[in-house]
Every structure is written in C-alpha cells, then in structure tokens.
Coordinates of C-alpha atoms and ligand atoms in Angstrom, one line a residue:
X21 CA 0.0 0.0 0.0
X22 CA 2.0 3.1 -1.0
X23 CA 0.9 6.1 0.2
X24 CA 1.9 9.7 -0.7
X25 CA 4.1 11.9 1.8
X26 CA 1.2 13.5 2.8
X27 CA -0.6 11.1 3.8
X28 CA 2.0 9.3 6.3
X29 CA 2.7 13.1 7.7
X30 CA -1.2 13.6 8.4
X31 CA -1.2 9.5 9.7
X32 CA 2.2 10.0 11.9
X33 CA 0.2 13.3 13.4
X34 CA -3.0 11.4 14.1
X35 CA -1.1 8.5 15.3
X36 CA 1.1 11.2 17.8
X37 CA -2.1 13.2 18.7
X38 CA -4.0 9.8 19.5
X39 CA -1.2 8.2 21.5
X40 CA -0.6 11.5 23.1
X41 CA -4.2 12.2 25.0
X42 CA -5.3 8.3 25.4
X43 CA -2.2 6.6 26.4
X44 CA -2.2 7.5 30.1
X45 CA -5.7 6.1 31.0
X46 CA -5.5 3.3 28.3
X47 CA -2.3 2.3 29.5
X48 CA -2.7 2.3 33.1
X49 CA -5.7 -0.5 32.6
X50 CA -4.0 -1.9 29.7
X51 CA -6.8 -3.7 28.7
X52 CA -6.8 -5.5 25.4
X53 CA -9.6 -3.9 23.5
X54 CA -9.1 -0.7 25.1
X55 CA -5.6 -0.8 23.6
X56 CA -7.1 -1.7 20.4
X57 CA -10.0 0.8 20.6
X58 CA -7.8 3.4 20.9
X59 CA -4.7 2.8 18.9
X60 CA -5.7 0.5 16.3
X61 CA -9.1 1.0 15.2
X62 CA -9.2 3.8 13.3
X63 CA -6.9 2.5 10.7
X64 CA -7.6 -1.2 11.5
X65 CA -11.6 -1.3 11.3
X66 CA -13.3 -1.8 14.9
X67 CA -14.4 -4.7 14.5
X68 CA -10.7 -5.1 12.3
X69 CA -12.3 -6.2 9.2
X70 CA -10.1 -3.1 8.1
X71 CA -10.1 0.2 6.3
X72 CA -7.1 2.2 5.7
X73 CA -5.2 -0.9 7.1
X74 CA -5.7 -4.3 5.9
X75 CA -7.9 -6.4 8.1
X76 CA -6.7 -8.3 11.2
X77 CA -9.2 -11.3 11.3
X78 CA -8.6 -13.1 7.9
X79 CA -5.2 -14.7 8.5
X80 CA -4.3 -13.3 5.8
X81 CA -1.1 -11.7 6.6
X82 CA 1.5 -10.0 4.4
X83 CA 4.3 -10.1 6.9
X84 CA 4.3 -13.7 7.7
X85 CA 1.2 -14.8 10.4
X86 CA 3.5 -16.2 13.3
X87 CA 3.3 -14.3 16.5
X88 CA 6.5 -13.6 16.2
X89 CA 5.9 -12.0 13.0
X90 CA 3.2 -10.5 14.1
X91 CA 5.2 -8.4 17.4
X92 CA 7.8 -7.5 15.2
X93 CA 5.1 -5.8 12.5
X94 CA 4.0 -4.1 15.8
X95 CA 6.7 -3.3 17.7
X96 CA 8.6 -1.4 13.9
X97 CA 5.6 -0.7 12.0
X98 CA 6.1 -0.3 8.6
X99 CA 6.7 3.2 8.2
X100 CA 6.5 3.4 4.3
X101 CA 3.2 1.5 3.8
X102 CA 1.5 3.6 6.6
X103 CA 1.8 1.7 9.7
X104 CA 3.1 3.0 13.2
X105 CA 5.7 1.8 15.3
X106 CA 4.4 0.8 18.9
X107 CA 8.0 0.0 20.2
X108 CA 8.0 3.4 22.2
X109 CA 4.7 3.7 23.3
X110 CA 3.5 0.3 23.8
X111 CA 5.0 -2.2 26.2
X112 CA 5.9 -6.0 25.1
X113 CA 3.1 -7.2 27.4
X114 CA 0.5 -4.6 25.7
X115 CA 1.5 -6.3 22.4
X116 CA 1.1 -9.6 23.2
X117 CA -1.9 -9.1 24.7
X118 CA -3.2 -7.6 21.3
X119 CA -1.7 -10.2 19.2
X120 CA -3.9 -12.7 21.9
X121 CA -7.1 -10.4 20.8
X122 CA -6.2 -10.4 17.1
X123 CA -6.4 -14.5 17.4
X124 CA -9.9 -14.2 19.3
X125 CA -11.5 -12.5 16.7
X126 CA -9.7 -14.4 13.7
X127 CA -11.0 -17.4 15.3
X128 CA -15.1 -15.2 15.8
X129 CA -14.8 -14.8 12.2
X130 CA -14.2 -18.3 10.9
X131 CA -16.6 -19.8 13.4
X132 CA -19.1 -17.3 12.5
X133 CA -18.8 -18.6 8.8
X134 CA -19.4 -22.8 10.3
X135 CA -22.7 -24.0 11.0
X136 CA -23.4 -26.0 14.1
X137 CA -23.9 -29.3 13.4
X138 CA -27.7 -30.9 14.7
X139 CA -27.7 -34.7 13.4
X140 CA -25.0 -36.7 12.2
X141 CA -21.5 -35.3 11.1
X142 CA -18.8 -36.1 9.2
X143 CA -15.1 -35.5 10.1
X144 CA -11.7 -36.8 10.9
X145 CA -13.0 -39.9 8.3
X146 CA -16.4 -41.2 9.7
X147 CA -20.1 -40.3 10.0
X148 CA -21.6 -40.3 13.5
X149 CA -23.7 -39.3 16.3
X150 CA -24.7 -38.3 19.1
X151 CA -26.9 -41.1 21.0
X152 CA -27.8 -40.6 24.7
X153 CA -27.2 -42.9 27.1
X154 CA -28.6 -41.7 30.1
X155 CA -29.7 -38.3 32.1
X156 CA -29.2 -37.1 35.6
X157 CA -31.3 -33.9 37.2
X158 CA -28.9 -31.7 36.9
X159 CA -24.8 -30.9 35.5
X160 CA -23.0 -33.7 35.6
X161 CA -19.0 -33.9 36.5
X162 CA -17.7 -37.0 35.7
X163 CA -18.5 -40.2 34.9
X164 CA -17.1 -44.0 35.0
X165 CA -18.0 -47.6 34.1
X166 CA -18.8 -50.2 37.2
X167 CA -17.3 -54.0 36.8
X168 CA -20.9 -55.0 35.4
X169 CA -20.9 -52.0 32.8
X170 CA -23.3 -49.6 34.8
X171 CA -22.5 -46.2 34.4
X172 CA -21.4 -44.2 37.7
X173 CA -21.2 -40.3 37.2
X174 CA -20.9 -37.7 39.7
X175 CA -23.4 -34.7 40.0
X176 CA -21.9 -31.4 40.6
X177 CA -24.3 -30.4 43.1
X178 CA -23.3 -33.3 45.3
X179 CA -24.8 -36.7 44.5
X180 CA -23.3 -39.6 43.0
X181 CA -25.7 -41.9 40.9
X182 CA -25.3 -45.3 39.1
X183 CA -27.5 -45.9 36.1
X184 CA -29.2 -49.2 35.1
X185 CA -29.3 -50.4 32.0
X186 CA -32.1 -48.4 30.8
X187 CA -30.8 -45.1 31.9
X188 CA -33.0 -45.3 35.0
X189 CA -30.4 -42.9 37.8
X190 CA -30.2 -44.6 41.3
X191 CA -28.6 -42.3 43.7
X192 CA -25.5 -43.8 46.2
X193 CA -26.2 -42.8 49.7
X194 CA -24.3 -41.7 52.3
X195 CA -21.2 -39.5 49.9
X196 CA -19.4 -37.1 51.4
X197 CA -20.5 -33.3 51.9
X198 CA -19.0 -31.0 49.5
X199 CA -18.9 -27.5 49.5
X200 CA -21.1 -26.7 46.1
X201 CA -20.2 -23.3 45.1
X202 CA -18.4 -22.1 42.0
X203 CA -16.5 -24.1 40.4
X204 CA -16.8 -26.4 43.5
X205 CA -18.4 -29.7 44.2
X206 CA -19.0 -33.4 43.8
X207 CA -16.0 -33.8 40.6
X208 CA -14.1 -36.7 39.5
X209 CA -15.2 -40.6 40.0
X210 CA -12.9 -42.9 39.2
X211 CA -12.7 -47.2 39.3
X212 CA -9.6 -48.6 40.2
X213 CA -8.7 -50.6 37.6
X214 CA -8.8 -54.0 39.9
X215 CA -12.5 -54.4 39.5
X216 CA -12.1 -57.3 42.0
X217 CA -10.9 -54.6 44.8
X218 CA -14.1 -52.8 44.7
X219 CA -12.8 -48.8 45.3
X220 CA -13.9 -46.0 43.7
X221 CA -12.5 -43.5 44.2
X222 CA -13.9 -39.8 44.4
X223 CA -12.5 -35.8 44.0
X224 CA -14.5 -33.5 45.4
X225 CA -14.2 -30.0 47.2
X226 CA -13.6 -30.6 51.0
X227 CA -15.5 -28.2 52.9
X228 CA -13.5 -26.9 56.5
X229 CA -13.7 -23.7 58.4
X230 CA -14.6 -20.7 55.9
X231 CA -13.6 -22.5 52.4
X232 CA -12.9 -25.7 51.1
X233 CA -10.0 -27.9 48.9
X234 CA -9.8 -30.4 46.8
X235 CA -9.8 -34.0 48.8
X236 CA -9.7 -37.4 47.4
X237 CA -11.3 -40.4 48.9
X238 CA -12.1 -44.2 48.3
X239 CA -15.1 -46.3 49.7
X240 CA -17.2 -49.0 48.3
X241 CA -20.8 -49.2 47.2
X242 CA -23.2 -51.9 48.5
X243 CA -26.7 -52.3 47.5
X244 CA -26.9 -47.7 46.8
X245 CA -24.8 -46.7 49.9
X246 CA -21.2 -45.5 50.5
X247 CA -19.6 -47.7 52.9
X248 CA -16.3 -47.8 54.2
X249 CA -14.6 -44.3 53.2
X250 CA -11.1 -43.6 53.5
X251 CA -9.5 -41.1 53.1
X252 CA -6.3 -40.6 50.4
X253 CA -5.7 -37.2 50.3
X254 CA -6.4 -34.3 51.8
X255 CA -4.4 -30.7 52.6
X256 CA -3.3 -29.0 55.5
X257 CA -6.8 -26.8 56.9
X258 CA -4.7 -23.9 56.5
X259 CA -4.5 -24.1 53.1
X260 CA -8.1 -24.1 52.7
X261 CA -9.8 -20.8 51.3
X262 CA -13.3 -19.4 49.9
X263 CA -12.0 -18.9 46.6
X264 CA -14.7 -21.0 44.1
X265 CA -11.8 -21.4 41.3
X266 CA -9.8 -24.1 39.6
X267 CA -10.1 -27.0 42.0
X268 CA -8.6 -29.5 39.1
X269 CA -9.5 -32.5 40.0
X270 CA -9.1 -35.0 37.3
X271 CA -7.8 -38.5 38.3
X272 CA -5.7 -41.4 36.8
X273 CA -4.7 -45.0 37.6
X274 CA -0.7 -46.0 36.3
X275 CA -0.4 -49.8 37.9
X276 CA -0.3 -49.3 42.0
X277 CA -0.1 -45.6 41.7
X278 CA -2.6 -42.6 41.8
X279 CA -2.3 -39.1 39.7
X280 CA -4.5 -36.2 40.2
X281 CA -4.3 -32.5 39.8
X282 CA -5.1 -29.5 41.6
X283 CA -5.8 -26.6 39.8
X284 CA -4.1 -22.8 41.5
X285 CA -7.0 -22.0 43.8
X286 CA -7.1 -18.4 42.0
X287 CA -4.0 -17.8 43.4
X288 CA -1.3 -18.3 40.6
X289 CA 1.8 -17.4 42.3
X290 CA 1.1 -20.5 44.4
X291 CA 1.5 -22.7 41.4
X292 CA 5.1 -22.3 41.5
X293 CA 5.4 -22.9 45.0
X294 CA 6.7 -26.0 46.4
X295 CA 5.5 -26.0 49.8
X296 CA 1.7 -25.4 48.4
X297 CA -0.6 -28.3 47.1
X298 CA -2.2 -25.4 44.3
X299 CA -1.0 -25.9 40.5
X300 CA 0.6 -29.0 41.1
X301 CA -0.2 -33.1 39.6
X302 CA 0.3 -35.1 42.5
X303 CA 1.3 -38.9 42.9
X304 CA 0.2 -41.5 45.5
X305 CA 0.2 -44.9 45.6
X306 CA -3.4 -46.2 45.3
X307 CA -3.7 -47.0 49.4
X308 CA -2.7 -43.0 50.1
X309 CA 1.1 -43.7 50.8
X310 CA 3.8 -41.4 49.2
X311 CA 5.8 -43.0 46.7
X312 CA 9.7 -42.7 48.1
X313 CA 10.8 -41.9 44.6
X314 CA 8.6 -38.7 43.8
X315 CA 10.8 -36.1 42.9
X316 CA 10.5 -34.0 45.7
X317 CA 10.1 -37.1 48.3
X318 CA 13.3 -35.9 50.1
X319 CA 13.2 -32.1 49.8
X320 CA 12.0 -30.5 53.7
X321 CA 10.8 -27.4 51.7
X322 CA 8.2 -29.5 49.3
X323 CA 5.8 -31.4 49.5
X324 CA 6.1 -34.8 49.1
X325 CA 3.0 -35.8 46.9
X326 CA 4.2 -33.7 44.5
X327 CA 5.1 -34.9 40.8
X328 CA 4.7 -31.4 38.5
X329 CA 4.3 -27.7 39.0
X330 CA 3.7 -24.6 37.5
X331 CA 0.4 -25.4 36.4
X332 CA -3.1 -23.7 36.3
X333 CA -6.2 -26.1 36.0
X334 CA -5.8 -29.4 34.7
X335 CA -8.8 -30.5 34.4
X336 CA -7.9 -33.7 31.7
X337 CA -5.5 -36.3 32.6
X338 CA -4.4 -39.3 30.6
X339 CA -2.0 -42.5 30.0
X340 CA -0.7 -42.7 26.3
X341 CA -1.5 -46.5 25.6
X342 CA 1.9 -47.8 25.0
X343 CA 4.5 -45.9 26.2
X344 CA 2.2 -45.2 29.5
X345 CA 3.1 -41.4 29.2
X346 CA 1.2 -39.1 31.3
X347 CA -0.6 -36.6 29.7
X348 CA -2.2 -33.6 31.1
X349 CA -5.0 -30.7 29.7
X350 CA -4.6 -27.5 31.5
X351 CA -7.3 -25.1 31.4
X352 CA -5.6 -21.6 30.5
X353 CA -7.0 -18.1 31.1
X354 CA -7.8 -16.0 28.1
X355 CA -6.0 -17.6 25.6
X356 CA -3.0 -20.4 26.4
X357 CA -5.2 -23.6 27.0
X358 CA -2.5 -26.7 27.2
X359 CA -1.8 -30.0 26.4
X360 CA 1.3 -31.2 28.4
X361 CA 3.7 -34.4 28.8
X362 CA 3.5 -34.4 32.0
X363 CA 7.4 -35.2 33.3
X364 CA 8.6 -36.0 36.7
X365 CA 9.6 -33.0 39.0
X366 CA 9.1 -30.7 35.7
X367 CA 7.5 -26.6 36.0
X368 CA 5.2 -26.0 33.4
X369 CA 5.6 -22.6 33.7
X370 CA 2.2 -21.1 34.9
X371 CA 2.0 -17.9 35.7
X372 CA 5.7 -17.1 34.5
X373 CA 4.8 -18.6 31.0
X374 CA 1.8 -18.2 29.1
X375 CA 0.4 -18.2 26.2
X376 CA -2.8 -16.3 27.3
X377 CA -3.8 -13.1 28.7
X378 CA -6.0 -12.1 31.9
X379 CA -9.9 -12.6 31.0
X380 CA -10.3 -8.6 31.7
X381 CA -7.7 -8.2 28.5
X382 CA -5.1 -7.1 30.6
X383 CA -1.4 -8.6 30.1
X384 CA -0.2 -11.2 32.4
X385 CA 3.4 -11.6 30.8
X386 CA 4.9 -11.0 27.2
X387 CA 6.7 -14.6 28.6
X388 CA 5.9 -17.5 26.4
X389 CA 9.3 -20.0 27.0
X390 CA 11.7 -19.4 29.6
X391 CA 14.6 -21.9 29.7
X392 CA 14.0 -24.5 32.9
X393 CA 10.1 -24.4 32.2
X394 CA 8.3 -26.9 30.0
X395 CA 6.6 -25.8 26.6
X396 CA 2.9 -27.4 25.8
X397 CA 3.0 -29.9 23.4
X398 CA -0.2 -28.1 22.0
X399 CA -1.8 -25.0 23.2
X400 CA -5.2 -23.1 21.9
X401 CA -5.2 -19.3 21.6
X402 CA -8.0 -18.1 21.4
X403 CA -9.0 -20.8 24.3
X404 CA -11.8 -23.8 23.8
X405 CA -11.8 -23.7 27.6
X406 CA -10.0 -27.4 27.4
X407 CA -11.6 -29.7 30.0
X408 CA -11.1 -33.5 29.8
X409 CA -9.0 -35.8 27.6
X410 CA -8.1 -39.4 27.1
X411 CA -6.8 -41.4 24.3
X412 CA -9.6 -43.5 22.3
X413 CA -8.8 -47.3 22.7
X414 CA -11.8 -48.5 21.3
X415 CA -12.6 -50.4 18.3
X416 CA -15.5 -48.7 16.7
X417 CA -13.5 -45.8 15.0
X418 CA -10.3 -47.8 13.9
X419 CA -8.3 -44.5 12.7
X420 CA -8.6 -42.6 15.8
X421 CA -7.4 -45.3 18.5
X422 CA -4.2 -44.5 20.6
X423 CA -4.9 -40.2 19.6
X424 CA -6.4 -38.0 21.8
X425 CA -9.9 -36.8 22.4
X426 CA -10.1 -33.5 23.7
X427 CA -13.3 -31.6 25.0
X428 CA -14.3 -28.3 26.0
X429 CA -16.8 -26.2 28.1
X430 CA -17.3 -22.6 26.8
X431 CA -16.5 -23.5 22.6
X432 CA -18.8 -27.0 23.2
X433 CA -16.2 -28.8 21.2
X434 CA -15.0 -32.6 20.8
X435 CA -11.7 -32.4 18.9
X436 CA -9.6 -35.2 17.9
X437 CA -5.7 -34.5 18.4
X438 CA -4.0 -37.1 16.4
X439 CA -0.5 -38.0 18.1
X440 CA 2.9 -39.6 17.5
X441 CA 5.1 -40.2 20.4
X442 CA 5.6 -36.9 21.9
X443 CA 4.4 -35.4 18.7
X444 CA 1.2 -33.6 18.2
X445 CA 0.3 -33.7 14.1
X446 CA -3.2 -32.5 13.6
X447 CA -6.1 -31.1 15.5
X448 CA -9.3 -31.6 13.9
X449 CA -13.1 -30.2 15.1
X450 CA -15.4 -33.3 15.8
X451 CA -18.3 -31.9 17.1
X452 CA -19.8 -28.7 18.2
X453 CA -22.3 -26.8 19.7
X454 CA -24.5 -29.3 21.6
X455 CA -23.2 -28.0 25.1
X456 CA -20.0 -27.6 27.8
X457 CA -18.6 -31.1 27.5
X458 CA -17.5 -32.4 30.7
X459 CA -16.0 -35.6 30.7
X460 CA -14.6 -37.9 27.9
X461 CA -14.2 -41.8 28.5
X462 CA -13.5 -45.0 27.0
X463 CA -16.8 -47.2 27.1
X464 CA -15.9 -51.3 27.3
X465 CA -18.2 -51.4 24.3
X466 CA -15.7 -49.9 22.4
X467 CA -17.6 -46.4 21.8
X468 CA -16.4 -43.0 23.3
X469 CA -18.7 -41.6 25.6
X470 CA -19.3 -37.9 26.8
X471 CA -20.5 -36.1 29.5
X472 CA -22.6 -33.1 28.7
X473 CA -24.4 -30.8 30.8
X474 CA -26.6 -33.5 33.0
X475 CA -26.3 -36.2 30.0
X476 CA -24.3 -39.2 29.2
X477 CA -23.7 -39.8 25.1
X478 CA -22.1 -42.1 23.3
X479 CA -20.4 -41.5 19.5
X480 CA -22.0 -44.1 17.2
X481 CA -20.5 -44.5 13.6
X482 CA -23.2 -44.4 10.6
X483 CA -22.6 -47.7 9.2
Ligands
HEC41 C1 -2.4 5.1 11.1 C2 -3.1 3.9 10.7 C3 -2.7 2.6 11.4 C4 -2.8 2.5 12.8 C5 -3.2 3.5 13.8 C6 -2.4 1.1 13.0 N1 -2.2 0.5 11.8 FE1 -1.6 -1.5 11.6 N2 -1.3 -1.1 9.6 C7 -1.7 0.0 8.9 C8 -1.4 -0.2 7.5 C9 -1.7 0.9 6.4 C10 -0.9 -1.5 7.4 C11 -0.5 -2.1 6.1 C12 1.0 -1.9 5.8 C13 1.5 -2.5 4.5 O1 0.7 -3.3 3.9 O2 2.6 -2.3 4.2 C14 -0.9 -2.0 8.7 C15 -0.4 -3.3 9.0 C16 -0.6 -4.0 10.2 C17 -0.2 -5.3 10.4 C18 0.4 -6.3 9.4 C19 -0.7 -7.0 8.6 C20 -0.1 -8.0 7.6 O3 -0.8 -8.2 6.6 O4 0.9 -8.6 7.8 C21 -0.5 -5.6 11.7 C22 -0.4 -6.9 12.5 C23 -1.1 -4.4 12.3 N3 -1.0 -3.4 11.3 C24 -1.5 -4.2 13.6 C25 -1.8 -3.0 14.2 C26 -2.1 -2.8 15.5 C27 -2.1 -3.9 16.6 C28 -2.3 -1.5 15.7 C29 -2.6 -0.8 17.0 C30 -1.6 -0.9 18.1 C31 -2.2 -0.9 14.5 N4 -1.9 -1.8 13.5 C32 -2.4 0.5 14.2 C33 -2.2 1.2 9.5 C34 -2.3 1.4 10.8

C-alpha cells in the first residue's frame, strides 16, 4: 500500500495526537480492547475487518502470520506502507496481549462462517452421532464404568448416581459433603482398575472452616450406599480458602499408583510454590502412601506428593497407551489452554509462561518459554476452555485409536488431536455446539462416551 508523503505526515500526526491524550488512562488499565480501541481501530476497522489498514481477522497476513511476526510488524511498523511503530509507546506485554485479541477474533470470524452441526456429522474420516445414554437432574461432573458396565457419574451439586441399563439414575447414599459453590463440588469418579478390589475412588471439594480444597477419597458401594470411606488425600486446613476457582480435579490410575491434579485455587503465584498443594499433579500410591521416589520425596521445603508444577487447571488427565506417558489438559485463562507431557519433578511454567492473557484483557506476561520451564505440546489461543482428555482405545472408530480426544466447556467442542510419540500432528473439530462437554471416557463397548451438561452420550459411527 504506497501512500503519498502527505498522507503518512497527516497518519504519523493522528497516530502522535492519539497516542498523546489516550495513552495514560488506556495504559494504566491496559486492557486489550481498550488498547485496540484506541490505537488501532481507526486504521484497522473496529471490528478489524479493516479500512485504511488491511484487516486483522482473515489470516491473511503479508508479513508472515507467526506471532512472532506479528510483534515485530507491531513493535517497527512499517513506516513506508503507513503503519506506526508501537516500540515506544506500547509495552511487550500490551503487544502480546493484542496479538492474543487479534487470534480471538480471527477465530469469531471463521466460526461465525461454520454452522453447528444438529444430526449426524462427518469429520476426521467417519459419520456419527450423538446417541444418549442416560440423564441425571442436573450438571454432571464425571463419569465411569462399574465392573458390570453400569455407568457411575458424579453430579456437581453433590450426588453420586449409578444408572441401570435403561438409563433409570439410582442415587449412592451416604457420599461425602461437599462444599457446592463455584467451580466447586461433587467432581471426579474414578474405578480402580482391579475391579475385584471394589474402590472407587472420588475428588471433590472438601469443605472446613470458611472455604474448602480439593480432597480425594475411596469407599465401596453396597446395594446404593457409601460404605467404608477412606480417606487418600487431603491438605493442611490452612491451606483451605473461599475462593470458588480451579479446584482441578481430574484423576488417573498407572499400575499401583494414583495421579491427580489441583488446579491454582485463584491464586497463581502458588503454582510455582513448592511447599503449596495449588498448580501441582500429585502422585500417591493407590492406598494414600507417598511413593519414596517422587521427585521432591526428600526435599524439607516441598511437599512430598508432588510430581509437577507450574500449572493452572488441569482438568484432563491421561496414560498414552503404549509408552504409559502421562498426559495432562490445562485449562488456561484468556487464551494459552494446554496439552502437556507431563514429566517428573518438571515446572510448566504457569503464571511465568503463558500463552494467554488475563480474562479482563489485561497482560499477564509478554513470557511465552523461559529456559527450565516446560513448553505445551499443543496449546489453543483463542481458548476452547479445554476440559477432559483421554486417548480413544476403542474399536468402533479404527483410525482414531491411541490419539487423543479432547473436549471443551465454553467453545462446546469434541476435537480429535491425532499424536505420534511426543508429537502432536493435527487437531481436527469433531463436534460442536451441543453443550459444555465435561467428561470424555472410553466405554468397554468400544464407543467413546461424553459427559454433557446433565447427559451421558455415546459416539456411534453411521454404518
Ligand atoms: C495510522 C493507521 C494505522 C494504525 C493506527 C495502526 N495500523 Fe496497523 N497497519 C496499517 C497499515 C496501512 C498497514 C499495512 C502496511 C502494509 O501493507 O505495508 C498495517 C499493517 C498492520 C499489520 C500487518 C498486517 C499484515 O498483513 O501482515 C498488523 C499486524 C497491524 N497493522 C497491527 C496493528 C495494531 C495492533 C495496531 C494498534 C496498536 C495498528 N496496527 C495500528 C495502519 C495502521
């Protein structure tokens, strides 16, 4: 776009003039559309479907579509084709944040364009649907298969039901309280994998004195009651509080030993502390005893149960079949959902690293990689709000067993992340639009199933 000197004289005046009256109170929020508002949109479109600028929501891009590419353009402008430099008057966390918004409303756009699938869809090489299984009263957590092939699912409110064969829900008596506020509640159920034992095992938010933390117990179920609770893990009182955020939660069985994850509380810093339970995966062995080779086992300063830090809400958890990996799906803010390999004694990063930005727009970091911290082997920007995964080992949909199924709450999305080794190779949209999906599991008939809202589906290929 060549413009005549004129023209970039009258654009570097408007561009002084605006920067001039607006930076002080944009900057002092620095909230993402704000910035954009101000700084960008009269060029840029405000909705940035352009006008003296190109347009900011096509991916189309001219000087190369990597965020990388997309700073530099920001940060140096491009002074001859009538685009400011920001270097001076924008900081690298104001940038990044804006590069996070650009994404957002690329990703508006193309949705905007998709229809939401009602009946059958076609993707990733099959034709399928959605056919429900059962339905409980109200949102549904998590859900798991007895030894007789009953479905067990936890309610969010607080009650745990099995369902018969005909989807009819029984509720299990006698569960423990739970402190049912936020993001709080009745969450994970889990069978341990020796049906013979009996356990199941449950997550939930523990309350005590003003607020409440994530606990894990084990009991058995005769006839519809709880019997027998124990208890397998449970924090310190003091590091209870009211905060009604990122409790984690999710739990997974690797021979004798127990992972699950707590999510930061709300409070981030924590997440990179050693001597705090928030933003870590812990490790147990299935009876509640610490395994003496977790990596912090022997350090006074840590605690013991932990296996990884750094991170913010993971809310999936997984075992690659075959090389027995553990997996993890964090839950980022606004942008920087993750999936992680989840190593032993590794920091993921959160809240030094991140690919997202606060949900008010404001910065959290310009920090994507620091050296010492772990990079996702996938991330989402804008964010699907990620929720649960677990590799498909079933036999009904032949090309997608040992990759990844991945859902999400606020986007409604089932995506199929197709994986070799350590490496991530596609990420395709499944399904979307028929609600906040909760829970993703292997049935022993071979079909996924998903938890959605207060109803259990299964995927059924069109023959
Ligand atoms: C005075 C008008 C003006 C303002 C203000 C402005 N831009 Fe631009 N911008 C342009 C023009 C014109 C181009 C195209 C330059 C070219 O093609 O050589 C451009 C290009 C870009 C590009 C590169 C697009 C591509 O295809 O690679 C990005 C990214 C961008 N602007 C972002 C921003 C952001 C973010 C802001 C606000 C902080 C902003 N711009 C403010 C006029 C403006």
């Amino acid at each position: 776009m060549a413009l005549n000197f004129q023209w970039q004289k009258r654009l570097a005046r408007l561009a002084a003039l605006t920067f001039a009256s607006l930076a002080g109170q944009v900057l002092a929020s620095g909230n993402a559309e704000q910035m954009y508002n101000s700084f960008c949109a009269s060029c840029h479109g405000p909705d940035m479907s352009g006008g003296l600028g190109p347009a900011l929501n096509n991916n189309k891009w001219k000087y190369g579509g990597t965020d990388e590419d997309l700073v530099r353009v920001i940060k140096k402008g491009v002074p001859k084709g009538g685009m400011p430099a920001w270097e001076k008057s924008l900081s690298d966390e104001n940038i990044r944040a804006l590069v996070i918004l650009m994404r957002e409303r690329t990703y508006q756009k193309s949705i905007a364009a998709t229809p939401t699938p009602k009946d059958a869809v076609t993707a990733a090489g099959y034709t399928f649907s959605l056919e429900k299984v059962a339905e409980a009263p109200d949102e549904l957590w998590a859900m798991d298969f007895l030894a007789d092939g009953r479905v067990i699912a936890t309610q969010k409110s607080g009650q745990l039901w099995v369902f018969d064969k005909d989807g009819k829900p029984q509720q299990i008596t006698g569960t423990p309280a739970v402190w049912s506020k936020g993001q709080g509640g009745l969450l994970q159920v889990q069978r341990h994998p020796d049906a013979a034992s009996g356990w199941i095992y449950l997550t939930f938010s523990d309350p005590a004195g003003k607020g409440a933390m994530t606990k894990v117990v084990r009991g058995r179920i005769e006839g519809n009651r709880w019997v027998g609770e124990q208890t397998i893990y449970s924090s310190d009182p003091k590091f209870y509080t009211d905060g009604g955020v990122h409790f984690g939660s999710r739990m997974v069985f690797q021979d004798d030993y127990l992972f699950f994850s707590i999510g930061d509380r709300g409070q981030q810093d924590l997440a990179q502390d050693l001597s705090r339970p928030n933003g870590k995966i812990h490790r147990l062995h299935a009876d509640g005893r610490v395994p003496e080779d977790n990596p912090f086992a022997k350090d006074k300063n840590a605690l013991p149960t932990i296996w990884s830090y750094g991170h913010r809400n993971p809310q999936g958890l997984a075992l690659q079949p075959g090389t027995g990996t553990l997996w993890d799906a964090e839950h980022g803010p606004r942008g920087g959902d993750e999936i992680n390999r989840v190593n032993k004694g590794a920091n993921y990063g959160w809240p030094v690293i991140t690919y997202g930005m606060n949900y008010n727009g404001t910065p959290i970091t310009s920090h994507t990689a620091k050296p010492g911290m772990e990079q996702p082997q996938h991330y989402w920007v804008p964010s699907i709000a990620v929720s649960a995964i677990n590799f498909y080992t079933g036999d009904r949909f032949p090309s997608w067993r040992n990759h990844l199924l991945v859902g999400s709450l606020a986007k409604e999305q089932l995506r199929l992340l197709r994986i070799d080794g350590d490496k991530v190779l596609s990420d395709t949209l499944l399904l979307q639009g028929h609600g906040r999906i909760r829970d993703v599991v292997n049935g022993p008939d071979g079909y996924p199933y998903l938890v959605i809202a207060g109803v259990v589906y299964r995927l059924v290929p069109k023959s």
